[in-house]
Short mmCIF file of C-alpha atoms in Angstrom, two decimals:
data_model
loop_
_atom_site.label_atom_id
_atom_site.label_comp_id
_atom_site.label_asym_id
_atom_site.label_seq_id
_atom_site.Cartn_x
_atom_site.Cartn_y
_atom_site.Cartn_z
CA MET E 15 -8.57 1.88 -1.71
CA THR E 16 -10.74 3.59 0.96
CA LEU E 17 -10.25 3.70 4.45
CA LEU E 18 -12.98 1.97 6.08
CA THR E 19 -13.79 4.23 8.93
CA VAL E 20 -15.85 1.21 10.85
CA HIS E 21 -13.73 -0.59 12.09
CA ILE E 22 -12.56 0.92 15.76
CA PRO E 23 -9.22 -1.19 17.11
CA VAL E 24 -9.93 -1.86 20.80
CA MET E 25 -7.68 -1.02 23.97
CA LEU E 26 -5.73 1.07 21.02
CA LYS E 27 -3.50 2.78 23.41
CA GLU E 28 -3.54 0.36 26.35
CA ALA E 29 -1.83 -1.76 22.80
CA VAL E 30 0.86 0.21 22.17
CA GLU E 31 1.62 1.11 25.62
CA GLY E 32 1.99 -2.26 26.77
CA LEU E 33 4.20 -3.32 23.46
CA ALA E 34 6.68 -0.11 25.33
CA VAL E 35 6.68 0.39 21.57
CA THR E 36 9.59 2.38 21.02
CA ALA E 37 11.71 4.82 17.94
CA GLY E 38 13.31 2.00 15.68
CA GLY E 39 11.37 -0.96 17.02
CA ARG E 40 10.44 -4.04 15.01
CA TYR E 41 6.11 -5.56 15.32
CA VAL E 42 4.43 -7.80 14.95
CA ASP E 43 1.15 -7.58 13.81
CA CYS E 44 -0.28 -11.01 13.60
CA THR E 45 -4.21 -10.15 13.10
CA LEU E 46 -3.83 -6.75 10.80
CA GLY E 47 -6.45 -6.36 9.49
CA ALA E 48 -7.92 -3.15 8.53
CA ALA E 49 -4.14 -2.16 10.00
CA GLY E 50 -5.52 -0.25 13.00
CA HIS E 51 -3.33 -1.34 15.96
CA ALA E 52 -0.60 -0.85 13.28
CA SER E 53 -1.34 2.89 12.23
CA ILE E 54 -0.33 3.57 15.19
CA ILE E 55 2.40 1.39 16.08
CA MET E 56 4.47 2.09 13.82
CA ALA E 57 4.18 5.66 14.32
CA HIS E 58 4.77 5.48 18.05
CA SER E 59 8.19 3.79 16.30
CA GLN E 60 9.69 6.29 13.52
CA PRO E 61 12.19 6.31 13.48
CA GLY E 62 13.71 3.48 11.98
CA GLY E 63 10.11 0.33 12.90
CA GLN E 64 9.39 -2.04 11.50
CA LEU E 65 6.13 -4.04 11.91
CA LEU E 66 5.33 -7.63 9.84
CA GLY E 67 1.41 -7.50 9.75
CA ILE E 68 -0.14 -11.38 8.83
CA ASP E 69 -3.78 -11.68 8.36
CA ALA E 70 -5.24 -14.55 6.99
CA ASP E 71 -7.71 -12.68 5.03
CA PRO E 72 -6.56 -11.15 2.08
CA ALA E 73 -9.81 -8.72 1.82
CA ALA E 74 -8.49 -7.70 4.94
CA LEU E 75 -5.32 -7.30 3.41
CA SER E 76 -6.11 -4.71 0.70
CA VAL E 77 -6.80 -2.25 3.37
CA ALA E 78 -4.01 -2.68 5.69
CA HIS E 79 -2.07 -1.58 2.24
CA ASP E 80 -3.41 1.39 1.62
CA ASN E 81 -3.72 2.68 5.29
CA LEU E 82 0.11 1.80 6.19
CA ALA E 83 1.46 2.95 2.58
CA ALA E 84 2.64 6.12 3.59
CA PHE E 85 5.50 3.66 6.15
CA GLY E 86 6.74 1.68 2.73
CA HIS E 87 8.77 -0.94 3.07
CA ALA E 88 9.66 -0.55 6.87
CA VAL E 89 6.07 -2.88 6.93
CA LEU E 90 6.41 -6.10 5.65
CA ILE E 91 2.38 -8.04 4.28
CA ALA E 92 2.62 -11.89 4.37
CA ASN E 93 -1.46 -13.42 4.02
CA ASP E 94 -0.89 -16.52 6.10
CA ASN E 95 -2.73 -18.11 10.00
CA PHE E 96 -0.67 -16.60 12.97
CA GLY E 97 -0.17 -20.93 13.75
CA ASN E 98 3.13 -20.24 11.27
CA LEU E 99 4.17 -17.97 12.98
CA GLU E 100 8.07 -18.76 13.62
CA ALA E 101 7.93 -20.18 9.57
CA ILE E 102 6.30 -16.48 8.50
CA CYS E 103 9.47 -14.60 10.27
CA HIS E 104 11.89 -16.74 10.06
CA ALA E 105 11.14 -15.93 5.99
CA HIS E 106 10.96 -12.69 5.97
CA GLU E 107 14.43 -12.36 8.61
CA PHE E 108 12.82 -10.60 10.17
CA THR E 109 13.47 -11.73 14.32
CA PRO E 110 14.25 -11.85 17.00
CA VAL E 111 11.35 -8.65 17.83
CA ASN E 112 10.56 -6.15 20.24
CA GLY E 113 6.61 -6.87 20.25
CA ILE E 114 3.77 -9.34 19.35
CA LEU E 115 0.04 -8.04 19.26
CA PHE E 116 -2.46 -10.35 18.72
CA ASP E 117 -6.13 -9.68 18.80
CA LEU E 118 -7.76 -12.41 17.99
CA GLY E 119 -11.36 -12.60 17.12
CA VAL E 120 -13.54 -11.73 14.07
CA SER E 121 -13.46 -8.35 12.62
CA SER E 122 -16.27 -5.48 11.73
CA LEU E 123 -14.98 -6.06 8.90
CA GLN E 124 -15.70 -9.13 8.78
CA ILE E 125 -18.84 -9.61 10.57
CA GLY E 126 -20.61 -6.79 8.25
CA PRO E 127 -22.72 -7.69 5.10
CA SER E 128 -20.15 -9.42 3.83
CA GLY E 129 -21.09 -12.74 2.08
CA ARG E 130 -18.80 -14.92 4.31
CA GLY E 131 -21.31 -16.43 7.21
CA PHE E 132 -19.44 -14.35 9.43
CA SER E 133 -22.53 -12.82 11.18
CA PHE E 134 -26.91 -14.48 11.11
CA GLN E 135 -27.47 -11.22 11.53
CA HIS E 136 -27.12 -10.90 6.81
CA ASP E 137 -28.09 -13.55 5.25
CA ALA E 138 -25.26 -14.51 3.26
CA PRO E 139 -23.35 -18.41 2.63
CA LEU E 140 -22.45 -20.30 5.38
CA ASP E 141 -18.74 -19.91 4.94
CA MET E 142 -17.11 -18.27 7.98
CA ARG E 143 -13.85 -18.87 7.18
CA PHE E 144 -11.03 -16.37 7.41
CA ASN E 145 -9.13 -17.16 4.66
CA PRO E 146 -10.95 -18.29 1.09
CA ARG E 147 -8.36 -20.58 0.08
CA GLN E 148 -9.14 -22.88 2.83
CA GLU E 149 -10.78 -26.24 1.49
CA ARG E 150 -13.24 -26.79 4.90
CA SER E 151 -15.99 -24.31 5.57
CA ALA E 152 -18.70 -23.78 7.67
CA ALA E 153 -21.48 -25.57 5.48
CA ASP E 154 -19.53 -28.33 5.31
CA ILE E 155 -18.72 -28.66 9.08
CA VAL E 156 -22.71 -28.48 8.97
CA ASN E 157 -23.61 -30.36 6.55
CA THR E 158 -21.41 -33.72 6.12
CA CYS E 159 -20.96 -33.92 11.00
CA PRO E 160 -22.49 -35.94 12.50
CA GLU E 161 -24.29 -35.22 14.79
CA SER E 162 -23.27 -36.04 18.20
CA GLU E 163 -19.79 -34.13 16.53
CA LEU E 164 -21.62 -31.28 15.94
CA ALA E 165 -23.20 -31.00 19.67
CA ARG E 166 -19.58 -32.00 20.90
CA LEU E 167 -17.74 -28.38 18.40
CA ILE E 168 -21.33 -26.98 19.94
CA TYR E 169 -21.18 -27.56 23.00
CA THR E 170 -16.70 -27.03 23.96
CA TYR E 171 -16.08 -23.96 21.39
CA GLY E 172 -20.25 -22.00 21.60
CA GLU E 173 -20.24 -23.37 25.79
CA GLU E 174 -23.51 -24.15 24.89
CA GLU E 175 -25.63 -25.64 27.01
CA ARG E 176 -28.31 -26.97 23.72
CA SER E 177 -26.19 -28.13 21.58
CA ARG E 178 -27.82 -31.53 21.68
CA GLN E 179 -31.14 -30.66 20.54
CA ILE E 180 -29.14 -27.61 18.77
CA ALA E 181 -27.26 -30.28 16.16
CA ARG E 182 -30.77 -32.95 16.48
CA ALA E 183 -32.19 -29.93 14.67
CA ILE E 184 -29.53 -29.04 12.46
CA VAL E 185 -29.24 -33.00 10.90
CA GLY E 186 -33.40 -32.74 10.51
CA ALA E 187 -33.22 -29.98 8.62
CA ARG E 188 -30.97 -30.72 6.00
CA PRO E 189 -29.39 -29.56 3.75
CA LEU E 190 -29.21 -25.47 5.02
CA THR E 191 -26.14 -23.08 2.78
CA SER E 192 -27.77 -19.58 4.39
CA THR E 193 -26.06 -18.67 7.85
CA ILE E 194 -30.38 -17.01 7.94
CA GLU E 195 -31.80 -20.92 7.23
CA LEU E 196 -29.25 -21.98 10.51
CA ALA E 197 -30.52 -19.30 12.57
CA SER E 198 -33.88 -19.69 11.90
CA VAL E 199 -33.85 -23.47 12.72
CA ILE E 200 -31.71 -23.04 16.21
CA GLU E 201 -34.27 -20.18 17.21
CA ARG E 202 -36.84 -23.23 16.71
CA VAL E 203 -35.66 -24.66 18.84
CA SER E 204 -34.77 -21.75 21.66
CA PRO E 205 -38.48 -20.30 22.06
CA GLY E 206 -37.37 -17.53 24.55
CA TYR E 207 -34.42 -15.22 24.75
CA HIS E 208 -33.85 -12.14 26.13
CA ARG E 209 -30.17 -10.81 25.64
CA LEU E 210 -28.35 -12.81 23.81
CA HIS E 211 -29.73 -14.71 20.24
CA PRO E 212 -30.10 -18.04 20.93
CA ALA E 213 -27.66 -18.60 17.36
CA THR E 214 -24.45 -16.73 18.98
CA ARG E 215 -23.07 -19.77 20.86
CA THR E 216 -23.20 -21.91 17.50
CA PHE E 217 -22.02 -19.38 15.36
CA GLN E 218 -19.00 -18.92 17.26
CA ALA E 219 -18.37 -22.73 17.72
CA LEU E 220 -18.74 -23.51 13.84
CA ARG E 221 -16.44 -20.63 13.34
CA ILE E 222 -13.84 -21.46 15.87
CA ALA E 223 -13.85 -24.55 14.03
CA THR E 224 -13.80 -23.89 10.66
CA ASN E 225 -10.45 -21.84 11.74
CA GLU E 226 -8.91 -24.02 13.88
CA GLU E 227 -9.08 -20.41 16.10
CA LEU E 228 -8.31 -22.32 19.86
CA THR E 229 -5.40 -24.33 18.35
CA ARG E 230 -3.97 -22.56 15.74
CA LEU E 231 -3.19 -19.65 18.85
CA SER E 232 -1.86 -22.19 21.40
CA SER E 233 1.00 -22.94 18.80
CA ALA E 234 1.01 -19.26 18.66
CA LEU E 235 2.23 -17.90 21.51
CA GLU E 236 4.72 -20.76 21.76
CA GLN E 237 6.05 -19.42 18.99
CA ALA E 238 5.74 -15.85 19.32
CA VAL E 239 7.73 -16.01 22.93
CA SER E 240 10.92 -17.48 20.89
CA LEU E 241 10.93 -15.09 18.40
CA LEU E 242 10.68 -12.01 21.41
CA GLY E 243 14.20 -9.88 22.16
CA HIS E 244 14.97 -10.46 25.85
CA GLY E 245 12.72 -7.61 27.44
CA GLY E 246 10.28 -7.77 24.60
CA ARG E 247 6.45 -7.41 24.85
CA LEU E 248 3.56 -10.14 23.77
CA VAL E 249 0.04 -8.30 24.44
CA VAL E 250 -2.88 -10.47 23.57
CA ILE E 251 -6.55 -9.03 23.17
CA SER E 252 -9.38 -11.62 24.12
CA TYR E 253 -12.69 -11.73 23.14
CA HIS E 254 -14.89 -15.09 24.64
CA SER E 255 -13.65 -17.40 28.14
CA LEU E 256 -12.14 -19.71 25.53
CA GLU E 257 -9.30 -17.79 24.11
CA ASP E 258 -8.64 -16.38 27.70
CA ARG E 259 -8.58 -19.68 29.14
CA ILE E 260 -5.67 -20.28 26.65
CA VAL E 261 -3.94 -16.75 27.17
CA LYS E 262 -3.92 -17.25 30.99
CA GLY E 263 -2.66 -20.78 31.14
CA PHE E 264 0.14 -20.07 28.61
CA LEU E 265 0.90 -17.01 30.47
CA ARG E 266 1.25 -18.22 33.83
CA HIS E 267 3.04 -21.05 32.90
CA GLU E 268 5.51 -19.06 31.06
CA SER E 269 6.14 -17.12 34.21
CA ALA E 270 6.23 -19.25 36.78
CA ARG E 271 9.05 -20.74 38.55
CA CYS E 272 7.65 -24.42 39.64
CA VAL E 273 4.66 -26.03 36.72
CA CYS E 274 5.33 -29.13 38.68
CA PRO E 275 1.83 -31.37 40.50
CA PRO E 276 1.32 -29.66 43.28
CA GLY E 277 1.85 -31.95 47.04
CA LEU E 278 5.24 -33.03 45.86
CA PRO E 279 7.51 -32.08 48.22
CA GLN E 280 10.41 -30.44 46.49
CA CYS E 281 10.65 -28.73 42.94
CA VAL E 282 12.64 -31.62 40.75
CA CYS E 283 10.79 -30.06 37.74
CA ARG E 284 14.14 -27.24 37.18
CA HIS E 285 10.80 -25.39 35.19
CA THR E 286 13.15 -22.05 33.58
CA PRO E 287 10.50 -18.50 33.82
CA ARG E 288 10.75 -17.56 29.79
CA LEU E 289 8.26 -14.52 30.46
CA ARG E 290 7.69 -12.22 33.52
CA LEU E 291 3.63 -10.70 34.06
CA ILE E 292 3.42 -7.62 32.93
CA SER E 293 0.19 -8.04 35.01
CA LYS E 294 -1.15 -10.18 36.81
CA SER E 295 -4.39 -9.12 36.30
CA ALA E 296 -6.36 -8.90 32.73
CA LEU E 297 -7.38 -5.60 31.71
CA THR E 298 -10.63 -4.28 30.38
CA PRO E 299 -11.53 -1.99 28.26
CA SER E 300 -12.83 2.03 29.69
CA GLN E 301 -15.95 2.95 30.56
CA ALA E 302 -14.95 6.02 27.98
CA GLU E 303 -14.55 2.86 25.07
CA THR E 304 -17.21 0.42 25.40
CA SER E 305 -19.79 3.70 25.04
CA THR E 306 -18.36 4.40 21.67
CA ASN E 307 -17.20 1.23 21.06
CA PRO E 308 -19.77 -1.10 22.28
CA ARG E 309 -17.46 -4.40 20.25
CA SER E 310 -15.04 -3.90 23.04
CA ARG E 311 -17.25 -4.78 26.25
CA SER E 312 -16.23 -7.85 26.44
CA ALA E 313 -12.33 -7.63 25.45
CA LYS E 314 -9.57 -8.78 27.53
CA MET E 315 -5.74 -7.91 27.12
CA ARG E 316 -2.95 -10.09 28.88
CA ILE E 317 0.99 -8.64 28.30
CA ALA E 318 3.69 -10.34 28.95
CA GLU E 319 7.88 -9.60 29.07
CA ARG E 320 10.30 -11.88 27.76
CA ILE E 321 13.29 -13.27 29.82
CA ILE E 322 16.06 -14.88 29.31
CA SER E 323 17.33 -16.33 32.15
CA GLN E 324 22.04 -16.15 33.05
CA GLU E 325 21.05 -19.65 32.93
CA ALA E 326 20.02 -20.52 29.65
CA GLY E 327 21.52 -17.66 28.23
CA LYS E 328 24.64 -19.15 29.34
CA ARG E 329 23.70 -22.55 27.72
CA ARG E 330 23.03 -20.55 24.11
CA THR E 331 26.43 -19.24 23.48
CA ALA E 332 27.61 -22.68 24.51
CA SER E 333 25.60 -24.04 21.92
CA ARG E 334 26.71 -21.25 19.35
CA SER E 335 30.41 -21.97 20.11
CA ASN E 336 29.71 -25.37 19.41
CA LYS E 337 27.89 -24.98 16.10
CA ILE E 338 30.89 -22.52 15.09
CA LEU E 339 33.64 -24.38 16.87
CA ARG E 340 32.10 -27.51 14.31
CA ALA E 341 31.63 -25.29 11.56
CA SER E 342 35.84 -24.85 11.32
CA LYS E 343 36.24 -28.50 11.66
CA ASN E 344 35.27 -29.26 8.23
#
């Protein structure tokens, strides 16, 4: 298969530096896509580097497979959702790892005229599933959700102020089967717009709801920490405030020495930080990158490093010793 050059990996140099890629390292790309990031990670981790690439979209994986073919058996590919990150890594005996990358959102391969319905710029069925084997599609949500639930989804996941009017219009126009039909309905109740098309936020909300993106992200971040070896890096690139809020909150919590509610006279949580923030604020693309790749404009990258305290290390050693002792008695 020919390399699809329409996909440009975002903040590529920063991702490789953030992961601190070294020769012989083991890395997980949780959103493999066309392997734009993965191919450079592999190149920098030679000799001896290994990579486990995960993506829910089988069409993207067929491209990635060809683009990573030169690395042979050093690359493992899993057609799965990163919400199952821990199970995937254990199934491939790929632990612990030196770095884990998340490049969130929808890729340029999916936004194009793929017939998957991610964009209102191309007429296609209302699908929006990353994995076509998944049962519920965007059409199911649009055509079966009660008006109040539809309004809640559009407001929560799209941060759309006109969510109630849009939901009412959608329910009144049912059944809707194509992207153009849905976008036209939204336009009719959102007259006059300047920079942002009135259907943008609703399409984002439907995509997030269809793929349960935010729920799976929260779960995957927790799993990622447990898979990283000491000094391993976690790099997350997000593209809208909902994703970044989850990532920022998680990293702050896991890097804090105290997570007690404000106002307590002394710490009682006994929280042990598992991460160290590499940068307190998010990194953003350079002006040169945003000029050549407009999709990167909204990107934010956050980086953290796994730390294992002496106390936690002692507990792990004691736990392993107890298991060995019990096994010897049996």
